[in-house]
mmCIF file with all atom_site columns, C-alpha atoms and ligand atoms in Angstrom:
data_model
loop_
_atom_site.group_PDB
_atom_site.id
_atom_site.type_symbol
_atom_site.label_atom_id
_atom_site.label_alt_id
_atom_site.label_comp_id
_atom_site.label_asym_id
_atom_site.label_entity_id
_atom_site.label_seq_id
_atom_site.pdbx_PDB_ins_code
_atom_site.Cartn_x
_atom_site.Cartn_y
_atom_site.Cartn_z
_atom_site.occupancy
_atom_site.B_iso_or_equiv
_atom_site.pdbx_formal_charge
_atom_site.auth_seq_id
_atom_site.auth_comp_id
_atom_site.auth_asym_id
_atom_site.auth_atom_id
_atom_site.pdbx_PDB_model_num
ATOM   1   C CA . MET A 1 1   ? -19.567 -12.365 4.384   1.00 89.00 ? 188 MET A CA 1
ATOM   2   C CA . THR A 1 2   ? -17.901 -9.399  2.747   1.00 96.00 ? 189 THR A CA 1
ATOM   3   C CA . PRO A 1 3   ? -14.175 -9.449  3.552   1.00 98.00 ? 190 PRO A CA 1
ATOM   4   C CA . ARG A 1 4   ? -12.841 -6.732  5.812   1.00 98.00 ? 191 ARG A CA 1
ATOM   5   C CA . LEU A 1 5   ? -9.752  -4.649  5.138   1.00 98.00 ? 192 LEU A CA 1
ATOM   6   C CA . ALA A 1 6   ? -7.513  -2.717  7.506   1.00 98.00 ? 193 ALA A CA 1
ATOM   7   C CA . VAL A 1 7   ? -5.670  -0.089  5.476   1.00 98.00 ? 194 VAL A CA 1
ATOM   8   C CA . LEU A 1 8   ? -2.426  1.259   6.983   1.00 98.00 ? 195 LEU A CA 1
ATOM   9   C CA . ALA A 1 9   ? -1.094  4.612   5.765   1.00 98.00 ? 196 ALA A CA 1
ATOM   10  C CA . SER A 1 10  ? 1.568   7.147   6.729   1.00 97.00 ? 197 SER A CA 1
ATOM   11  C CA . GLY A 1 11  ? 1.040   9.836   4.106   1.00 97.00 ? 198 GLY A CA 1
ATOM   12  C CA . SER A 1 12  ? -1.366  11.494  1.722   1.00 97.00 ? 199 SER A CA 1
ATOM   13  C CA . GLY A 1 13  ? -3.366  8.304   1.312   1.00 98.00 ? 200 GLY A CA 1
ATOM   14  C CA . SER A 1 14  ? -4.007  8.517   -2.409  1.00 98.00 ? 201 SER A CA 1
ATOM   15  C CA . ASN A 1 15  ? -3.805  4.711   -2.653  1.00 98.00 ? 202 ASN A CA 1
ATOM   16  C CA . PHE A 1 16  ? -6.233  4.476   0.253   1.00 98.00 ? 203 PHE A CA 1
ATOM   17  C CA . GLN A 1 17  ? -8.526  6.811   -1.715  1.00 98.00 ? 204 GLN A CA 1
ATOM   18  C CA . ALA A 1 18  ? -8.204  4.588   -4.803  1.00 98.00 ? 205 ALA A CA 1
ATOM   19  C CA . ILE A 1 19  ? -9.331  1.643   -2.647  1.00 98.00 ? 206 ILE A CA 1
ATOM   20  C CA . LEU A 1 20  ? -12.339 3.627   -1.364  1.00 98.00 ? 207 LEU A CA 1
ATOM   21  C CA . ASP A 1 21  ? -13.223 4.694   -4.915  1.00 98.00 ? 208 ASP A CA 1
ATOM   22  C CA . ALA A 1 22  ? -12.988 1.119   -6.215  1.00 98.00 ? 209 ALA A CA 1
ATOM   23  C CA . ARG A 1 23  ? -15.267 -0.019  -3.419  1.00 98.00 ? 210 ARG A CA 1
ATOM   24  C CA . ARG A 1 24  ? -17.801 2.694   -4.228  1.00 97.00 ? 211 ARG A CA 1
ATOM   25  C CA . ASP A 1 25  ? -17.730 1.747   -7.922  1.00 97.00 ? 212 ASP A CA 1
ATOM   26  C CA . GLY A 1 26  ? -18.178 -1.958  -7.177  1.00 97.00 ? 213 GLY A CA 1
ATOM   27  C CA . ARG A 1 27  ? -14.737 -2.931  -8.510  1.00 97.00 ? 214 ARG A CA 1
ATOM   28  C CA . LEU A 1 28  ? -13.661 -4.013  -5.040  1.00 98.00 ? 215 LEU A CA 1
ATOM   29  C CA . GLU A 1 29  ? -15.951 -6.179  -2.947  1.00 98.00 ? 216 GLU A CA 1
ATOM   30  C CA . ALA A 1 30  ? -14.702 -5.455  0.558   1.00 98.00 ? 217 ALA A CA 1
ATOM   31  C CA . VAL A 1 31  ? -15.441 -3.428  3.656   1.00 98.00 ? 218 VAL A CA 1
ATOM   32  C CA . VAL A 1 32  ? -12.797 -0.913  4.694   1.00 98.00 ? 219 VAL A CA 1
ATOM   33  C CA . ALA A 1 33  ? -13.097 -1.571  8.428   1.00 98.00 ? 220 ALA A CA 1
ATOM   34  C CA . VAL A 1 34  ? -10.458 0.886   9.574   1.00 98.00 ? 221 VAL A CA 1
ATOM   35  C CA . LEU A 1 35  ? -7.771  3.300   8.492   1.00 98.00 ? 222 LEU A CA 1
ATOM   36  C CA . VAL A 1 36  ? -4.714  2.842   10.685  1.00 98.00 ? 223 VAL A CA 1
ATOM   37  C CA . ALA A 1 37  ? -2.626  6.022   10.569  1.00 98.00 ? 224 ALA A CA 1
ATOM   38  C CA . SER A 1 38  ? 0.962   6.116   11.771  1.00 97.00 ? 225 SER A CA 1
ATOM   39  C CA . LYS A 1 39  ? 0.530   9.643   13.137  1.00 97.00 ? 226 LYS A CA 1
ATOM   40  C CA . PRO A 1 40  ? -2.045  12.440  13.441  1.00 97.00 ? 227 PRO A CA 1
ATOM   41  C CA . GLY A 1 41  ? -2.396  15.099  10.766  1.00 97.00 ? 228 GLY A CA 1
ATOM   42  C CA . ILE A 1 42  ? -1.763  13.023  7.641   1.00 98.00 ? 229 ILE A CA 1
ATOM   43  C CA . GLY A 1 43  ? -3.852  13.311  4.479   1.00 98.00 ? 230 GLY A CA 1
ATOM   44  C CA . ALA A 1 44  ? -5.129  9.753   4.749   1.00 98.00 ? 231 ALA A CA 1
ATOM   45  C CA . ILE A 1 45  ? -7.022  10.687  7.922   1.00 98.00 ? 232 ILE A CA 1
ATOM   46  C CA . VAL A 1 46  ? -8.845  13.522  6.155   1.00 98.00 ? 233 VAL A CA 1
ATOM   47  C CA . ARG A 1 47  ? -9.880  11.079  3.425   1.00 98.00 ? 234 ARG A CA 1
ATOM   48  C CA . ALA A 1 48  ? -11.080 8.519   6.003   1.00 98.00 ? 235 ALA A CA 1
ATOM   49  C CA . GLU A 1 49  ? -13.137 11.111  7.843   1.00 98.00 ? 236 GLU A CA 1
ATOM   50  C CA . ALA A 1 50  ? -14.713 12.293  4.605   1.00 98.00 ? 237 ALA A CA 1
ATOM   51  C CA . ALA A 1 51  ? -15.689 8.699   3.831   1.00 98.00 ? 238 ALA A CA 1
ATOM   52  C CA . GLY A 1 52  ? -16.890 7.882   7.348   1.00 98.00 ? 239 GLY A CA 1
ATOM   53  C CA . ILE A 1 53  ? -14.184 5.248   7.915   1.00 98.00 ? 240 ILE A CA 1
ATOM   54  C CA . PRO A 1 54  ? -13.014 4.774   11.533  1.00 98.00 ? 241 PRO A CA 1
ATOM   55  C CA . VAL A 1 55  ? -9.453  5.948   12.185  1.00 98.00 ? 242 VAL A CA 1
ATOM   56  C CA . GLU A 1 56  ? -7.013  4.387   14.662  1.00 98.00 ? 243 GLU A CA 1
ATOM   57  C CA . ILE A 1 57  ? -3.611  5.784   15.548  1.00 98.00 ? 244 ILE A CA 1
ATOM   58  C CA . PRO A 1 58  ? -1.666  3.134   17.450  1.00 97.00 ? 245 PRO A CA 1
ATOM   59  C CA . ASP A 1 59  ? 0.673   4.187   20.227  1.00 95.00 ? 246 ASP A CA 1
ATOM   60  C CA . GLN A 1 60  ? 2.510   2.466   23.052  1.00 90.00 ? 247 GLN A CA 1
ATOM   61  C CA . ALA A 1 61  ? -0.647  2.010   25.074  1.00 89.00 ? 248 ALA A CA 1
ATOM   62  C CA . ASP A 1 62  ? -2.688  0.734   22.130  1.00 91.00 ? 249 ASP A CA 1
ATOM   63  C CA . SER A 1 63  ? -0.293  -1.104  19.842  1.00 96.00 ? 250 SER A CA 1
ATOM   64  C CA . LEU A 1 64  ? -0.779  -1.921  16.183  1.00 97.00 ? 251 LEU A CA 1
ATOM   65  C CA . ALA A 1 65  ? -1.246  -5.557  17.214  1.00 97.00 ? 252 ALA A CA 1
ATOM   66  C CA . ALA A 1 66  ? -3.971  -4.578  19.687  1.00 97.00 ? 253 ALA A CA 1
ATOM   67  C CA . VAL A 1 67  ? -5.782  -2.451  17.101  1.00 97.00 ? 254 VAL A CA 1
ATOM   68  C CA . LEU A 1 68  ? -5.663  -5.258  14.539  1.00 97.00 ? 255 LEU A CA 1
ATOM   69  C CA . LYS A 1 69  ? -6.835  -7.817  17.075  1.00 97.00 ? 256 LYS A CA 1
ATOM   70  C CA . ARG A 1 70  ? -9.935  -5.708  17.712  1.00 97.00 ? 257 ARG A CA 1
ATOM   71  C CA . VAL A 1 71  ? -10.655 -5.100  14.038  1.00 97.00 ? 258 VAL A CA 1
ATOM   72  C CA . ALA A 1 72  ? -9.884  -8.686  12.936  1.00 97.00 ? 259 ALA A CA 1
ATOM   73  C CA . PRO A 1 73  ? -9.437  -7.835  9.250   1.00 98.00 ? 260 PRO A CA 1
ATOM   74  C CA . ASP A 1 74  ? -9.227  -10.457 6.497   1.00 98.00 ? 261 ASP A CA 1
ATOM   75  C CA . ARG A 1 75  ? -6.410  -8.502  4.858   1.00 98.00 ? 262 ARG A CA 1
ATOM   76  C CA . ILE A 1 76  ? -3.976  -5.845  6.024   1.00 98.00 ? 263 ILE A CA 1
ATOM   77  C CA . ILE A 1 77  ? -3.352  -3.409  3.203   1.00 98.00 ? 264 ILE A CA 1
ATOM   78  C CA . LEU A 1 78  ? -0.198  -1.301  3.421   1.00 98.00 ? 265 LEU A CA 1
ATOM   79  C CA . ALA A 1 79  ? -0.807  1.890   1.465   1.00 98.00 ? 266 ALA A CA 1
ATOM   80  C CA . GLY A 1 80  ? 2.275   4.009   1.986   1.00 96.00 ? 267 GLY A CA 1
ATOM   81  C CA . TRP A 1 81  ? 2.948   2.650   5.480   1.00 96.00 ? 268 TRP A CA 1
ATOM   82  C CA . LEU A 1 82  ? 6.439   3.675   6.535   1.00 92.00 ? 269 LEU A CA 1
ATOM   83  C CA . ARG A 1 83  ? 6.771   1.673   9.738   1.00 92.00 ? 270 ARG A CA 1
ATOM   84  C CA . ARG A 1 84  ? 8.046   -1.832  10.207  1.00 91.00 ? 271 ARG A CA 1
ATOM   85  C CA . ILE A 1 85  ? 5.408   -4.495  10.705  1.00 94.00 ? 272 ILE A CA 1
ATOM   86  C CA . PRO A 1 86  ? 6.437   -6.487  13.805  1.00 94.00 ? 273 PRO A CA 1
ATOM   87  C CA . SER A 1 87  ? 7.449   -10.097 13.106  1.00 95.00 ? 274 SER A CA 1
ATOM   88  C CA . GLU A 1 88  ? 4.609   -11.489 15.221  1.00 95.00 ? 275 GLU A CA 1
ATOM   89  C CA . LEU A 1 89  ? 2.099   -9.756  12.951  1.00 96.00 ? 276 LEU A CA 1
ATOM   90  C CA . VAL A 1 90  ? 3.833   -10.861 9.755   1.00 97.00 ? 277 VAL A CA 1
ATOM   91  C CA . GLU A 1 91  ? 3.601   -14.416 11.098  1.00 96.00 ? 278 GLU A CA 1
ATOM   92  C CA . ALA A 1 92  ? 0.047   -14.147 12.368  1.00 96.00 ? 279 ALA A CA 1
ATOM   93  C CA . TYR A 1 93  ? -1.180  -12.705 9.048   1.00 97.00 ? 280 TYR A CA 1
ATOM   94  C CA . ALA A 1 94  ? 1.119   -14.684 6.734   1.00 97.00 ? 281 ALA A CA 1
ATOM   95  C CA . GLY A 1 95  ? -0.063  -14.324 3.141   1.00 97.00 ? 282 GLY A CA 1
ATOM   96  C CA . ARG A 1 96  ? -2.705  -11.767 4.169   1.00 98.00 ? 283 ARG A CA 1
ATOM   97  C CA . ILE A 1 97  ? -0.624  -8.566  4.289   1.00 98.00 ? 284 ILE A CA 1
ATOM   98  C CA . LEU A 1 98  ? -0.267  -6.739  0.982   1.00 98.00 ? 285 LEU A CA 1
ATOM   99  C CA . ASN A 1 99  ? 2.015   -3.851  0.083   1.00 98.00 ? 286 ASN A CA 1
ATOM   100 C CA . ILE A 1 100 ? 2.464   -1.614  -2.938  1.00 98.00 ? 287 ILE A CA 1
ATOM   101 C CA . HIS A 1 101 ? 5.920   -0.463  -3.967  1.00 98.00 ? 288 HIS A CA 1
ATOM   102 C CA . PRO A 1 102 ? 6.589   2.273   -6.557  1.00 98.00 ? 289 PRO A CA 1
ATOM   103 C CA . ALA A 1 103 ? 9.080   0.294   -8.679  1.00 98.00 ? 290 ALA A CA 1
ATOM   104 C CA . LEU A 1 104 ? 9.386   -2.967  -10.517 1.00 98.00 ? 291 LEU A CA 1
ATOM   105 C CA . LEU A 1 105 ? 10.572  -5.285  -7.746  1.00 98.00 ? 292 LEU A CA 1
ATOM   106 C CA . PRO A 1 106 ? 12.911  -7.081  -7.258  1.00 97.00 ? 293 PRO A CA 1
ATOM   107 C CA . LYS A 1 107 ? 14.756  -3.993  -8.525  1.00 97.00 ? 294 LYS A CA 1
ATOM   108 C CA . TYR A 1 108 ? 14.764  -0.802  -6.451  1.00 98.00 ? 295 TYR A CA 1
ATOM   109 C CA . GLY A 1 109 ? 13.432  -2.330  -3.231  1.00 96.00 ? 296 GLY A CA 1
ATOM   110 C CA . GLY A 1 110 ? 14.803  -2.845  0.251   1.00 92.00 ? 297 GLY A CA 1
ATOM   111 C CA . ALA A 1 111 ? 16.061  -0.559  2.972   1.00 89.00 ? 298 ALA A CA 1
ATOM   112 C CA . GLY A 1 112 ? 16.050  3.138   2.096   1.00 91.00 ? 299 GLY A CA 1
ATOM   113 C CA . MET A 1 113 ? 14.081  2.580   -1.098  1.00 94.00 ? 300 MET A CA 1
ATOM   114 C CA . TYR A 1 114 ? 10.932  4.576   -0.496  1.00 93.00 ? 301 TYR A CA 1
ATOM   115 C CA . GLY A 1 115 ? 9.315   7.686   -1.940  1.00 92.00 ? 302 GLY A CA 1
ATOM   116 C CA . ARG A 1 116 ? 11.570  9.964   -3.958  1.00 95.00 ? 303 ARG A CA 1
ATOM   117 C CA . HIS A 1 117 ? 14.647  7.758   -3.391  1.00 97.00 ? 304 HIS A CA 1
ATOM   118 C CA . VAL A 1 118 ? 13.166  5.026   -5.558  1.00 98.00 ? 305 VAL A CA 1
ATOM   119 C CA . HIS A 1 119 ? 12.487  7.276   -8.547  1.00 98.00 ? 306 HIS A CA 1
ATOM   120 C CA . GLU A 1 120 ? 15.852  9.004   -8.208  1.00 98.00 ? 307 GLU A CA 1
ATOM   121 C CA . ALA A 1 121 ? 17.620  5.645   -8.351  1.00 98.00 ? 308 ALA A CA 1
ATOM   122 C CA . VAL A 1 122 ? 15.582  4.526   -11.373 1.00 98.00 ? 309 VAL A CA 1
ATOM   123 C CA . ILE A 1 123 ? 16.441  7.729   -13.285 1.00 98.00 ? 310 ILE A CA 1
ATOM   124 C CA . LEU A 1 124 ? 20.084  7.621   -12.252 1.00 98.00 ? 311 LEU A CA 1
ATOM   125 C CA . ALA A 1 125 ? 20.392  4.047   -13.521 1.00 98.00 ? 312 ALA A CA 1
ATOM   126 C CA . GLY A 1 126 ? 19.097  5.160   -16.944 1.00 98.00 ? 313 GLY A CA 1
ATOM   127 C CA . GLU A 1 127 ? 16.084  2.836   -16.873 1.00 98.00 ? 314 GLU A CA 1
ATOM   128 C CA . THR A 1 128 ? 13.599  3.362   -19.704 1.00 98.00 ? 315 THR A CA 1
ATOM   129 C CA . VAL A 1 129 ? 10.790  1.523   -17.915 1.00 98.00 ? 316 VAL A CA 1
ATOM   130 C CA . SER A 1 130 ? 9.569   1.698   -14.328 1.00 98.00 ? 317 SER A CA 1
ATOM   131 C CA . GLY A 1 131 ? 6.292   0.896   -12.624 1.00 98.00 ? 318 GLY A CA 1
ATOM   132 C CA . CYS A 1 132 ? 4.779   -0.490  -9.465  1.00 98.00 ? 319 CYS A CA 1
ATOM   133 C CA . THR A 1 133 ? 4.511   -3.836  -7.715  1.00 98.00 ? 320 THR A CA 1
ATOM   134 C CA . VAL A 1 134 ? 1.951   -5.324  -5.361  1.00 98.00 ? 321 VAL A CA 1
ATOM   135 C CA . HIS A 1 135 ? 3.360   -8.105  -3.204  1.00 98.00 ? 322 HIS A CA 1
ATOM   136 C CA . GLU A 1 136 ? 2.677   -10.127 -0.096  1.00 98.00 ? 323 GLU A CA 1
ATOM   137 C CA . VAL A 1 137 ? 4.607   -8.952  2.936   1.00 97.00 ? 324 VAL A CA 1
ATOM   138 C CA . THR A 1 138 ? 7.140   -11.320 4.458   1.00 96.00 ? 325 THR A CA 1
ATOM   139 C CA . GLU A 1 139 ? 9.974   -10.821 6.917   1.00 92.00 ? 326 GLU A CA 1
ATOM   140 C CA . ALA A 1 140 ? 12.365  -9.851  4.127   1.00 89.00 ? 327 ALA A CA 1
ATOM   141 C CA . TYR A 1 141 ? 11.694  -6.231  3.201   1.00 83.00 ? 328 TYR A CA 1
ATOM   142 C CA . ASP A 1 142 ? 10.056  -5.866  -0.280  1.00 90.00 ? 329 ASP A CA 1
ATOM   143 C CA . GLU A 1 143 ? 10.827  -9.501  -1.108  1.00 93.00 ? 330 GLU A CA 1
ATOM   144 C CA . GLY A 1 144 ? 7.487   -11.260 -0.619  1.00 96.00 ? 331 GLY A CA 1
ATOM   145 C CA . PRO A 1 145 ? 5.727   -13.040 -3.506  1.00 97.00 ? 332 PRO A CA 1
ATOM   146 C CA . ILE A 1 146 ? 4.783   -10.648 -6.309  1.00 98.00 ? 333 ILE A CA 1
ATOM   147 C CA . LEU A 1 147 ? 1.047   -10.516 -7.036  1.00 98.00 ? 334 LEU A CA 1
ATOM   148 C CA . GLY A 1 148 ? 1.046   -8.022  -9.892  1.00 98.00 ? 335 GLY A CA 1
ATOM   149 C CA . GLN A 1 149 ? 2.924   -5.241  -11.629 1.00 98.00 ? 336 GLN A CA 1
ATOM   150 C CA . ALA A 1 150 ? 2.179   -2.355  -13.987 1.00 98.00 ? 337 ALA A CA 1
ATOM   151 C CA . THR A 1 151 ? 4.758   -0.547  -16.086 1.00 98.00 ? 338 THR A CA 1
ATOM   152 C CA . VAL A 1 152 ? 5.224   3.057   -17.215 1.00 98.00 ? 339 VAL A CA 1
ATOM   153 C CA . PRO A 1 153 ? 7.833   4.588   -19.527 1.00 98.00 ? 340 PRO A CA 1
ATOM   154 C CA . VAL A 1 154 ? 10.652  6.662   -18.058 1.00 98.00 ? 341 VAL A CA 1
ATOM   155 C CA . HIS A 1 155 ? 11.101  9.773   -20.195 1.00 98.00 ? 342 HIS A CA 1
ATOM   156 C CA . PRO A 1 156 ? 14.543  11.302  -20.789 1.00 97.00 ? 343 PRO A CA 1
ATOM   157 C CA . ASP A 1 157 ? 13.486  14.576  -19.139 1.00 97.00 ? 344 ASP A CA 1
ATOM   158 C CA . ASP A 1 158 ? 11.800  12.952  -16.123 1.00 98.00 ? 345 ASP A CA 1
ATOM   159 C CA . THR A 1 159 ? 12.446  14.261  -12.636 1.00 98.00 ? 346 THR A CA 1
ATOM   160 C CA . PRO A 1 160 ? 11.711  12.053  -9.601  1.00 98.00 ? 347 PRO A CA 1
ATOM   161 C CA . GLU A 1 161 ? 8.489   14.042  -9.245  1.00 98.00 ? 348 GLU A CA 1
ATOM   162 C CA . THR A 1 162 ? 7.213   13.579  -12.810 1.00 98.00 ? 349 THR A CA 1
ATOM   163 C CA . LEU A 1 163 ? 8.087   9.887   -12.728 1.00 98.00 ? 350 LEU A CA 1
ATOM   164 C CA . ALA A 1 164 ? 6.470   9.465   -9.301  1.00 98.00 ? 351 ALA A CA 1
ATOM   165 C CA . ALA A 1 165 ? 3.233   10.988  -10.597 1.00 98.00 ? 352 ALA A CA 1
ATOM   166 C CA . ARG A 1 166 ? 3.156   8.637   -13.611 1.00 98.00 ? 353 ARG A CA 1
ATOM   167 C CA . VAL A 1 167 ? 3.818   5.602   -11.404 1.00 98.00 ? 354 VAL A CA 1
ATOM   168 C CA . LEU A 1 168 ? 1.248   6.723   -8.812  1.00 98.00 ? 355 LEU A CA 1
ATOM   169 C CA . ALA A 1 169 ? -1.517  6.848   -11.431 1.00 98.00 ? 356 ALA A CA 1
ATOM   170 C CA . GLU A 1 170 ? -0.774  3.192   -12.221 1.00 98.00 ? 357 GLU A CA 1
ATOM   171 C CA . GLU A 1 171 ? -0.671  2.314   -8.510  1.00 98.00 ? 358 GLU A CA 1
ATOM   172 C CA . HIS A 1 172 ? -4.223  3.590   -8.188  1.00 98.00 ? 359 HIS A CA 1
ATOM   173 C CA . ARG A 1 173 ? -5.362  1.260   -10.977 1.00 98.00 ? 360 ARG A CA 1
ATOM   174 C CA . LEU A 1 174 ? -3.311  -1.763  -9.952  1.00 98.00 ? 361 LEU A CA 1
ATOM   175 C CA . TYR A 1 175 ? -3.794  -1.975  -6.194  1.00 98.00 ? 362 TYR A CA 1
ATOM   176 C CA . PRO A 1 176 ? -7.608  -2.263  -5.982  1.00 98.00 ? 363 PRO A CA 1
ATOM   177 C CA . SER A 1 177 ? -7.702  -4.839  -8.764  1.00 98.00 ? 364 SER A CA 1
ATOM   178 C CA . ILE A 1 178 ? -5.017  -7.000  -7.140  1.00 98.00 ? 365 ILE A CA 1
ATOM   179 C CA . ILE A 1 179 ? -6.772  -6.771  -3.764  1.00 98.00 ? 366 ILE A CA 1
ATOM   180 C CA . GLN A 1 180 ? -10.022 -7.861  -5.419  1.00 98.00 ? 367 GLN A CA 1
ATOM   181 C CA . THR A 1 181 ? -8.303  -10.862 -7.038  1.00 98.00 ? 368 THR A CA 1
ATOM   182 C CA . HIS A 1 182 ? -6.498  -11.776 -3.826  1.00 98.00 ? 369 HIS A CA 1
ATOM   183 C CA . LEU A 1 183 ? -9.804  -11.748 -1.933  1.00 98.00 ? 370 LEU A CA 1
ATOM   184 C CA . HIS A 1 184 ? -12.091 -13.335 -4.480  1.00 97.00 ? 371 HIS A CA 1
ATOM   185 C CA . GLY A 1 185 ? -9.891  -15.022 -7.073  1.00 94.00 ? 372 GLY A CA 1
ATOM   186 C CA . ARG A 1 186 ? -11.439 -12.968 -9.852  1.00 75.00 ? 373 ARG A CA 1
HETATM 187 C C1 . LIG B 2 .   ? 3.131   5.156   -2.920  1.00 85.67 ? 622 LIG B C1 1
HETATM 188 O O1 . LIG B 2 .   ? 4.045   5.576   -3.896  1.00 85.67 ? 622 LIG B O1 1
HETATM 189 C C2 . LIG B 2 .   ? 3.356   3.706   -2.579  1.00 85.67 ? 622 LIG B C2 1
HETATM 190 O O2 . LIG B 2 .   ? 3.853   2.952   -3.643  1.00 85.67 ? 622 LIG B O2 1
HETATM 191 C C3 . LIG B 2 .   ? 4.385   3.785   -1.514  1.00 85.67 ? 622 LIG B C3 1
HETATM 192 O O3 . LIG B 2 .   ? 4.074   4.934   -0.774  1.00 85.67 ? 622 LIG B O3 1
HETATM 193 C C4 . LIG B 2 .   ? 3.364   5.860   -1.597  1.00 85.67 ? 622 LIG B C4 1
HETATM 194 C C5 . LIG B 2 .   ? 2.103   6.206   -0.871  1.00 85.67 ? 622 LIG B C5 1
HETATM 195 O O4 . LIG B 2 .   ? 1.411   7.258   -1.479  1.00 85.67 ? 622 LIG B O4 1
HETATM 196 N N1 . LIG B 2 .   ? 4.426   2.555   -0.752  1.00 85.67 ? 622 LIG B N1 1
HETATM 197 P P1 . LIG B 2 .   ? -0.066  7.599   -1.016  1.00 85.67 ? 622 LIG B P1 1
HETATM 198 O O5 . LIG B 2 .   ? -0.003  7.973   0.477   1.00 85.67 ? 622 LIG B O5 1
HETATM 199 O O6 . LIG B 2 .   ? -0.932  6.408   -1.242  1.00 85.67 ? 622 LIG B O6 1
HETATM 200 O O7 . LIG B 2 .   ? -0.481  8.765   -1.828  1.00 85.67 ? 622 LIG B O7 1
#
């Protein structure tokens, strides 16, 4: 049976879109069973609706755990998800929750290291190389086993925005291919 993905997003959903595109092109053999959005009105929802993917927005009455129990995905794919994943879920889906981080972990990860903050820190430290990391999610924030990385140069005149855009383009290439390998071993 074709494996089922639950994609969780809090923002524009460009990584979610890259997953949908890879599926359409046959580079990713998986069904996107649901987009779980952290709140209404985010870009990822617009993309899901355009692609005919069901959208769920968990709340107190219908928790993330309840949504995932219904969907029963083979993998949970965090694509810019800015909420904590409750410990029970990390345990229940051990080794089956993937995340993408816009830096070369183990550097520039952990609490407070998200979005613009990551790229600011990379530039401030004078790094000449940055990139992105796909890893399995464990209890320790951004510390789960690394599944793959891609690098980009940091240019002397980079701003957090220009660097973010360069990294994001690599994220879109890396994430679908790592998901495919994680699911199918090829
Ligand atoms: C990406 O930079 C990803 O690495 C991080 O959050 C951002 C999400 O962007 N975890 P998008 O919503 O996929 O465009």
